[in-house]
């Protein structure tokens, strides 16, 4: 018995194009390997597949020892940030057909954080920087109802609320690669989210923290972070607004930088 | 009913603050001096290489002529100090970015500081003590625009 279809339309979906693609994955097993090495995989994939599907295919059908993080697999949880052809991307949001599949696709762990195994890095230093900027609402009042905010006040920090802490930005930053002390773009983005929130009273604390030797002044505006962000956050712009807030001593005096 | 919620994650101790925030003022200095340098450098290049006879005009007399005018003395002093400190601060930034070894980093930073101080002192000395026709010069070693004694 066939499923119900609209009159006159075919029940068969148009065939999805299929192709062979070579994935070159940077492998590392600390128990066996002294150094990471590159390993090739030739895979039969479809036009609807993402890099994550290719990694799944390797793990489930070719080599079960391949290790990587992924949870929701739909660009929300921020687990599967990796370097794909030299750029930080979420594997679950990168379609194979959008890459140049006539050439091999290079996949490796994000840079600047300690490598643990294959595509997995130790995220602790990243989350330490995140914690250090006090990423929670600081308010002295204890209202009986919700704290009110105008549409414009909410809009002021809307962009930086989108962060999913995938570390794609921070681990794309050349200053972070060479100087692990730097707070990094993600921590600054999450500080921005509260510094420019009208309900928050801890702006000065966070500005003081980021006015540090390893704070916002290390940013060299290379825009790698903005390019890497899978949520399209204008990271470099957010950092420059924090710089301005420090210089002017007050986030309310910062002109909105035109994007 | 009351609940007390302890302040979340208060473990962070702010870094020890030095009296001067070098990082902030250095960042600002690069931008402010950069603005001045655009005028000073391109003015310098235009006057030396393009205006008048162009690059062929440069010789000892050309330099002597410029430094006889207080305008160019001030111009070159500003250029010397702003550009040298700008360049040195830029090198300091790059060193902090890339020199991992603390000892090596200190050495490089000291070398940058020392060479900057030497160049600033020498440059300023030259600009302000330059005399194309010194009184006790060996006969015949002076350029021909000097008054014959
Ligand atoms: C047209 C005039 C100039 C302008 C507008 C300018 C502007 C700047 C700015 C804004 C920066 C900071 C970049 C950052 O923080 O990311 C910088 C860095 C730097 N500048 Fe200049 N500058 C000029 C001329 C010079 C000159 C004449 C020198 C050499 C004496 C120099 C050497 C440096 C160095 C070594 C750096 C550090 C490089 C880096 O941060 O990657 N600049 N410049």
Coordinates of C-alpha atoms and ligand atoms in Angstrom, one line a residue:
Chain A
X1 CA 0.0 0.0 0.0
X2 CA 1.3 3.4 -0.9
X3 CA 1.2 6.4 1.3
X4 CA -1.3 9.2 0.5
X5 CA 0.1 11.7 -2.0
X6 CA -1.3 14.8 -3.5
X7 CA -3.1 14.1 -6.8
X8 CA -0.7 14.4 -9.7
X9 CA 2.5 14.6 -7.7
X10 CA 5.0 11.8 -7.8
X11 CA 5.5 9.9 -4.5
X12 CA 9.3 9.6 -5.2
X13 CA 11.4 12.5 -4.0
X14 CA 13.9 13.7 -6.6
X15 CA 17.1 11.7 -6.2
X16 CA 19.8 13.3 -4.0
X17 CA 23.1 13.6 -5.8
X18 CA 25.8 11.3 -4.5
X19 CA 29.5 11.7 -4.7
X20 CA 32.8 10.4 -3.4
X21 CA 34.6 12.7 -1.0
X22 CA 38.0 12.3 0.7
X23 CA 38.2 13.4 4.3
X24 CA 41.7 13.8 5.8
X25 CA 41.3 13.7 9.6
X26 CA 44.0 14.7 12.1
X27 CA 44.2 11.6 14.4
X28 CA 45.8 11.4 17.8
X29 CA 45.6 8.8 20.5
X30 CA 47.7 9.8 23.5
X31 CA 48.1 6.1 24.5
X32 CA 49.7 5.1 21.2
X33 CA 50.9 8.1 19.2
X34 CA 53.7 10.4 20.1
X35 CA 52.4 13.0 17.6
X36 CA 49.1 13.6 15.8
X37 CA 49.0 12.4 12.2
X38 CA 46.7 12.8 9.2
X39 CA 44.6 9.9 8.0
X40 CA 42.6 9.7 4.7
X41 CA 39.0 8.3 4.4
X42 CA 37.2 7.9 1.0
X43 CA 33.5 8.1 1.6
X44 CA 30.4 7.8 -0.6
X45 CA 28.2 10.8 0.6
X46 CA 25.1 12.6 -0.5
X47 CA 24.4 16.3 -1.3
X48 CA 22.3 16.6 1.9
X49 CA 25.2 15.4 4.1
X50 CA 27.2 17.6 6.5
X51 CA 30.8 17.1 7.6
X52 CA 29.3 15.6 10.8
X53 CA 27.5 12.9 8.7
X54 CA 30.9 12.1 7.1
X55 CA 32.5 11.7 10.6
X56 CA 29.6 9.5 11.7
X57 CA 30.0 7.4 8.6
X58 CA 33.7 6.9 9.5
X59 CA 32.9 6.2 13.1
X60 CA 30.0 3.8 12.5
X61 CA 31.2 2.0 9.4
X62 CA 35.0 2.4 9.0
X63 CA 36.9 3.1 12.2
X64 CA 35.0 3.1 15.5
X65 CA 38.0 4.5 17.3
X66 CA 37.5 8.0 15.8
X67 CA 36.7 10.4 18.7
X68 CA 34.8 13.7 18.4
X69 CA 32.2 15.6 20.4
X70 CA 28.7 16.1 19.2
X71 CA 25.4 16.3 21.0
X72 CA 22.4 17.9 19.4
X73 CA 23.9 17.8 15.9
X74 CA 21.8 20.8 14.8
X75 CA 23.9 23.8 15.6
X76 CA 22.5 24.5 19.1
X77 CA 24.6 22.8 21.7
X78 CA 28.0 24.0 20.4
X79 CA 29.8 20.7 20.9
X80 CA 31.3 20.0 17.4
X81 CA 33.4 23.0 16.6
X82 CA 36.4 21.9 14.6
X83 CA 38.8 23.2 12.0
X84 CA 37.5 22.3 8.6
X85 CA 39.8 23.2 5.7
X86 CA 41.6 25.6 8.1
X87 CA 38.5 27.4 9.2
X88 CA 36.7 27.0 12.5
X89 CA 33.2 25.6 11.8
X90 CA 30.5 23.5 13.4
X91 CA 30.7 20.1 11.7
X92 CA 26.9 19.9 12.0
X93 CA 26.3 23.2 10.1
X94 CA 28.8 22.6 7.3
X95 CA 27.3 20.9 4.2
X96 CA 29.8 18.9 2.2
X97 CA 28.5 20.3 -1.0
X98 CA 29.4 23.8 0.1
X99 CA 33.0 22.8 0.4
X100 CA 35.3 22.1 -2.6
X101 CA 34.7 18.3 -2.8
X102 CA 37.0 17.9 -5.8
X103 CA 39.8 18.3 -3.3
X104 CA 40.2 16.5 0.1
X105 CA 38.6 18.0 3.1
X106 CA 40.9 18.5 6.0
X107 CA 39.3 18.1 9.5
X108 CA 41.2 18.7 12.7
X109 CA 40.7 19.8 16.3
X110 CA 40.4 23.5 17.2
X111 CA 43.7 25.1 18.0
X112 CA 45.0 26.7 21.1
X113 CA 43.5 24.3 23.6
X114 CA 45.2 21.1 24.9
X115 CA 44.5 18.2 22.5
X116 CA 43.1 15.1 24.2
X117 CA 42.2 12.7 21.5
X118 CA 41.5 13.0 17.7
X119 CA 39.1 16.0 17.5
X120 CA 38.6 16.4 21.2
X121 CA 40.3 19.2 23.1
X122 CA 40.3 20.1 26.8
X123 CA 37.8 22.9 27.1
X124 CA 38.7 23.8 30.8
X125 CA 40.9 26.9 30.0
X126 CA 38.1 28.2 27.8
X127 CA 35.4 27.8 30.5
X128 CA 37.8 29.3 33.1
X129 CA 37.9 32.6 31.1
X130 CA 34.2 32.4 30.6
X131 CA 33.6 32.1 34.4
X132 CA 36.1 34.9 35.1
X133 CA 33.9 37.6 33.5
X134 CA 31.0 36.7 35.8
X135 CA 28.5 35.7 33.2
X136 CA 25.4 36.1 35.3
X137 CA 23.0 38.9 36.1
X138 CA 24.3 41.1 39.0
X139 CA 21.5 43.1 40.5
X140 CA 20.9 44.5 44.0
X141 CA 17.1 44.9 43.8
X142 CA 14.8 42.1 44.6
X143 CA 11.7 42.8 42.5
X144 CA 8.4 41.0 43.0
X145 CA 7.9 40.9 39.3
X146 CA 10.2 40.6 36.3
X147 CA 12.7 43.4 35.7
X148 CA 11.3 45.6 32.9
X149 CA 13.3 46.5 29.9
X150 CA 12.4 48.5 26.7
X151 CA 12.6 46.9 23.3
X152 CA 15.6 49.2 22.5
X153 CA 17.3 48.2 25.7
X154 CA 16.9 44.5 24.9
X155 CA 18.1 45.1 21.4
X156 CA 21.3 46.7 22.6
X157 CA 22.9 43.4 23.6
X158 CA 20.7 41.0 21.5
X159 CA 23.6 39.9 19.2
X160 CA 25.8 38.7 22.1
X161 CA 23.0 36.6 23.7
X162 CA 23.3 34.2 20.8
X163 CA 26.6 32.6 21.9
X164 CA 26.5 28.8 22.4
X165 CA 30.1 28.6 23.8
X166 CA 31.4 26.3 21.1
X167 CA 34.8 28.0 21.3
X168 CA 35.0 28.4 17.5
X169 CA 35.8 32.1 17.9
X170 CA 38.3 31.9 20.8
X171 CA 40.2 29.0 19.1
X172 CA 40.4 30.9 15.8
X173 CA 42.2 33.9 17.5
X174 CA 45.9 34.1 16.7
X175 CA 46.6 35.9 20.0
X176 CA 44.9 33.1 21.9
X177 CA 47.0 30.5 20.0
X178 CA 50.2 32.0 21.1
X179 CA 49.2 33.5 24.4
X180 CA 46.9 31.2 26.3
X181 CA 46.4 33.8 29.0
X182 CA 44.2 36.0 26.8
X183 CA 40.6 36.0 27.8
X184 CA 39.6 35.4 24.2
X185 CA 36.6 36.5 22.1
X186 CA 34.0 34.2 23.7
X187 CA 34.6 35.5 27.2
X188 CA 34.4 39.1 26.0
X189 CA 31.2 38.4 24.1
X190 CA 29.6 37.0 27.2
X191 CA 30.8 39.9 29.3
X192 CA 29.3 42.2 26.6
X193 CA 26.0 40.5 27.0
X194 CA 25.8 41.7 30.6
X195 CA 27.8 44.9 30.4
X196 CA 25.2 46.4 28.0
X197 CA 22.2 44.9 29.8
X198 CA 20.2 47.7 31.4
X199 CA 19.1 45.4 34.2
X200 CA 22.6 44.5 35.2
X201 CA 24.7 46.5 37.8
X202 CA 28.0 44.7 37.5
X203 CA 29.3 46.4 34.4
X204 CA 32.1 48.2 36.2
X205 CA 33.4 44.9 37.7
X206 CA 33.5 43.2 34.3
X207 CA 35.1 46.2 32.6
X208 CA 37.8 46.2 35.3
X209 CA 38.4 42.5 34.7
X210 CA 38.7 43.1 30.9
X211 CA 40.9 46.2 31.3
X212 CA 43.6 43.8 32.3
X213 CA 46.9 43.0 30.7
X214 CA 45.3 39.9 29.2
X215 CA 42.0 41.6 28.5
X216 CA 40.5 43.4 25.5
X217 CA 43.7 45.3 24.7
X218 CA 45.2 42.1 23.3
X219 CA 42.6 42.0 20.6
X220 CA 44.2 42.9 17.2
X221 CA 41.0 43.1 15.2
X222 CA 41.9 40.3 12.8
X223 CA 38.2 39.4 12.5
X224 CA 39.0 35.6 12.6
X225 CA 36.4 35.3 15.4
X226 CA 33.7 37.1 13.5
X227 CA 34.3 34.7 10.5
X228 CA 34.3 31.7 12.8
X229 CA 31.1 32.3 14.7
X230 CA 28.4 29.8 13.7
X231 CA 25.7 32.0 15.1
X232 CA 26.8 35.0 13.1
X233 CA 27.6 37.1 16.1
X234 CA 29.6 40.2 15.2
X235 CA 32.3 39.3 17.7
X236 CA 35.0 41.8 16.7
X237 CA 32.4 44.6 16.9
X238 CA 31.3 43.5 20.4
X239 CA 35.0 43.5 21.5
X240 CA 35.4 47.0 20.2
X241 CA 32.3 48.2 22.1
X242 CA 33.8 46.8 25.3
X243 CA 37.0 48.7 24.6
X244 CA 35.0 51.9 24.1
X245 CA 33.1 51.2 27.3
X246 CA 36.4 50.9 29.2
X247 CA 37.8 54.1 27.6
X248 CA 34.7 56.1 28.4
X249 CA 34.2 54.5 31.8
X250 CA 30.5 53.8 31.2
X251 CA 28.8 51.5 28.7
X252 CA 25.9 54.0 28.3
X253 CA 28.3 56.4 26.7
X254 CA 29.4 54.0 23.9
X255 CA 28.2 55.0 20.5
X256 CA 26.8 52.0 18.7
X257 CA 29.5 50.9 16.3
X258 CA 28.0 50.6 12.8
X259 CA 28.2 47.1 11.6
Chain B
X1 CA 9.9 32.2 53.5
X2 CA 13.4 33.4 52.7
X3 CA 16.1 31.7 50.9
X4 CA 19.7 33.0 50.9
X5 CA 21.6 32.3 47.7
X6 CA 25.3 32.6 48.2
X7 CA 27.0 34.9 45.6
X8 CA 27.8 32.6 42.7
X9 CA 31.4 31.8 41.9
X10 CA 33.1 34.5 43.9
X11 CA 36.4 32.7 43.6
X12 CA 37.8 35.1 41.0
X13 CA 40.4 37.4 42.5
X14 CA 41.0 40.5 40.3
X15 CA 44.5 40.7 39.0
X16 CA 46.9 42.9 40.9
X17 CA 46.6 46.4 39.5
X18 CA 49.6 48.4 38.6
X19 CA 49.4 52.1 39.0
X20 CA 49.5 52.7 35.3
X21 CA 47.5 50.6 32.9
X22 CA 50.2 50.2 30.2
X23 CA 48.0 48.0 28.1
X24 CA 45.2 50.5 27.8
X25 CA 47.5 53.6 27.3
X26 CA 49.7 51.6 24.8
X27 CA 46.6 50.7 22.8
X28 CA 45.4 54.3 22.8
X29 CA 48.9 55.6 22.0
X30 CA 49.1 53.5 18.8
X31 CA 45.9 55.0 17.5
X32 CA 46.6 58.6 18.5
X33 CA 50.3 58.6 17.3
X34 CA 49.1 56.8 14.1
X35 CA 46.9 59.7 13.3
X36 CA 49.8 62.1 13.7
X37 CA 52.2 59.8 11.8
X38 CA 50.0 59.8 8.7
X39 CA 50.5 63.6 8.4
X40 CA 54.1 63.6 9.5
X41 CA 55.3 60.6 7.4
X42 CA 53.6 61.6 4.2
X43 CA 54.5 65.2 4.6
X44 CA 58.1 64.2 5.2
X45 CA 58.1 61.9 2.1
X46 CA 56.4 64.5 -0.1
X47 CA 58.8 67.3 0.8
X48 CA 61.9 65.1 0.5
X49 CA 61.1 63.1 -2.5
X50 CA 58.4 64.8 -4.6
X51 CA 58.3 68.6 -4.2
X52 CA 60.7 70.8 -6.1
X53 CA 63.4 68.8 -7.8
X54 CA 62.2 65.6 -6.3
X55 CA 64.6 63.0 -5.0
X56 CA 67.5 64.6 -6.8
X57 CA 67.4 67.5 -4.4
X58 CA 68.5 65.5 -1.5
X59 CA 72.1 66.2 -0.4
X60 CA 73.9 67.6 2.6
X61 CA 72.9 71.1 1.8
X62 CA 69.2 70.1 1.5
X63 CA 69.3 68.6 5.0
X64 CA 71.2 71.6 6.4
X65 CA 68.7 73.9 4.8
X66 CA 65.8 72.1 6.3
X67 CA 67.3 72.1 9.8
X68 CA 68.0 75.8 9.6
X69 CA 64.2 76.3 9.7
X70 CA 62.6 75.7 13.2
X71 CA 59.5 74.4 11.5
X72 CA 61.4 71.3 10.2
X73 CA 63.3 70.9 13.5
X74 CA 59.9 70.6 15.3
X75 CA 58.5 68.4 12.5
X76 CA 61.4 66.0 12.6
X77 CA 61.5 65.9 16.4
X78 CA 57.8 64.9 16.5
X79 CA 58.4 62.3 13.8
X80 CA 61.4 60.8 15.6
X81 CA 59.7 60.5 19.0
X82 CA 56.2 59.5 17.8
X83 CA 57.4 56.9 15.2
X84 CA 60.1 55.4 17.4
X85 CA 57.9 55.0 20.4
X86 CA 55.1 53.7 18.1
X87 CA 57.4 51.2 16.5
X88 CA 58.9 50.1 19.9
X89 CA 55.5 49.7 21.4
X90 CA 54.4 47.6 18.4
X91 CA 57.5 45.4 18.8
X92 CA 56.6 45.1 22.5
X93 CA 53.1 43.9 21.6
X94 CA 54.5 41.3 19.1
X95 CA 57.0 40.1 21.7
X96 CA 54.2 39.6 24.2
X97 CA 52.3 37.7 21.6
X98 CA 55.0 35.3 20.5
X99 CA 57.8 35.0 23.0
X100 CA 56.8 32.2 25.3
X101 CA 60.0 31.8 27.3
X102 CA 59.8 34.4 30.2
X103 CA 63.5 35.0 30.2
X104 CA 63.7 35.4 26.4
X105 CA 60.7 37.7 26.6
X106 CA 62.4 39.9 29.2
X107 CA 65.6 40.0 27.2
X108 CA 63.8 41.0 24.0
X109 CA 61.7 43.7 25.8
X110 CA 64.9 45.1 27.4
X111 CA 66.7 45.1 24.1
X112 CA 63.8 47.0 22.5
X113 CA 63.7 49.5 25.3
X114 CA 67.5 50.0 25.3
X115 CA 67.7 50.5 21.5
X116 CA 64.7 52.9 21.5
X117 CA 66.3 55.0 24.2
X118 CA 69.7 55.1 22.4
X119 CA 68.1 56.1 19.1
X120 CA 65.9 58.7 20.7
X121 CA 68.9 60.3 22.5
X122 CA 71.1 60.2 19.4
X123 CA 68.4 61.4 17.1
X124 CA 67.4 64.3 19.3
X125 CA 71.1 65.2 19.8
X126 CA 71.6 65.3 16.0
X127 CA 68.5 67.4 15.3
X128 CA 69.4 70.1 17.9
X129 CA 73.2 70.2 17.7
X130 CA 73.5 69.9 14.0
X131 CA 75.8 72.6 12.6
X132 CA 76.8 72.3 8.9
X133 CA 79.7 74.7 9.2
X134 CA 81.5 74.1 12.5
X135 CA 83.9 76.8 13.5
X136 CA 87.0 74.5 14.1
X137 CA 86.6 72.3 11.0
X138 CA 89.6 71.2 9.0
X139 CA 90.1 73.5 6.0
X140 CA 88.5 72.1 2.8
X141 CA 86.2 69.6 4.6
X142 CA 83.3 72.0 4.7
X143 CA 80.5 72.2 2.0
X144 CA 80.9 75.2 -0.3
X145 CA 77.8 77.0 1.0
X146 CA 79.6 77.7 4.3
X147 CA 80.9 81.3 4.7
X148 CA 84.7 81.4 3.9
X149 CA 86.6 82.6 6.9
Ligands
LIG1 C1 51.0 56.0 8.6 C2 51.4 56.0 9.8 C3 51.0 54.9 10.8 C4 49.8 54.5 11.3 C5 48.4 55.2 10.9 C6 50.0 53.4 12.2 C7 49.0 52.8 12.9 C8 49.1 51.7 13.7 C9 48.2 51.1 14.5 C10 46.7 51.6 14.7 C11 48.7 50.0 15.1 C12 48.1 49.0 16.1 C13 47.6 47.8 15.5 C14 46.9 46.9 16.5 O1 46.9 47.2 17.7 O2 46.4 45.9 16.0 C15 50.1 49.9 14.6 C16 50.9 48.9 15.0 C17 52.3 48.9 14.7 N1 53.0 49.9 14.1 FE1 52.1 51.5 13.1 N2 51.3 53.1 12.2 C18 52.0 54.0 11.4 C19 53.3 54.0 11.1 C20 54.3 53.1 11.7 C21 55.7 53.3 11.6 C22 56.5 54.4 10.8 C23 56.3 52.2 12.2 C24 57.7 51.9 12.4 C25 58.5 52.7 13.1 C26 55.2 51.4 12.7 C27 55.4 50.3 13.5 C28 54.3 49.5 14.0 C29 54.5 48.2 14.6 C30 55.8 47.5 14.8 C31 53.2 47.9 15.1 C32 52.8 46.5 15.8 C33 52.4 45.6 14.7 C34 51.2 44.8 15.2 O3 50.5 45.2 16.2 O4 51.0 43.8 14.6 N3 54.0 52.0 12.4 N4 50.3 50.9 13.8

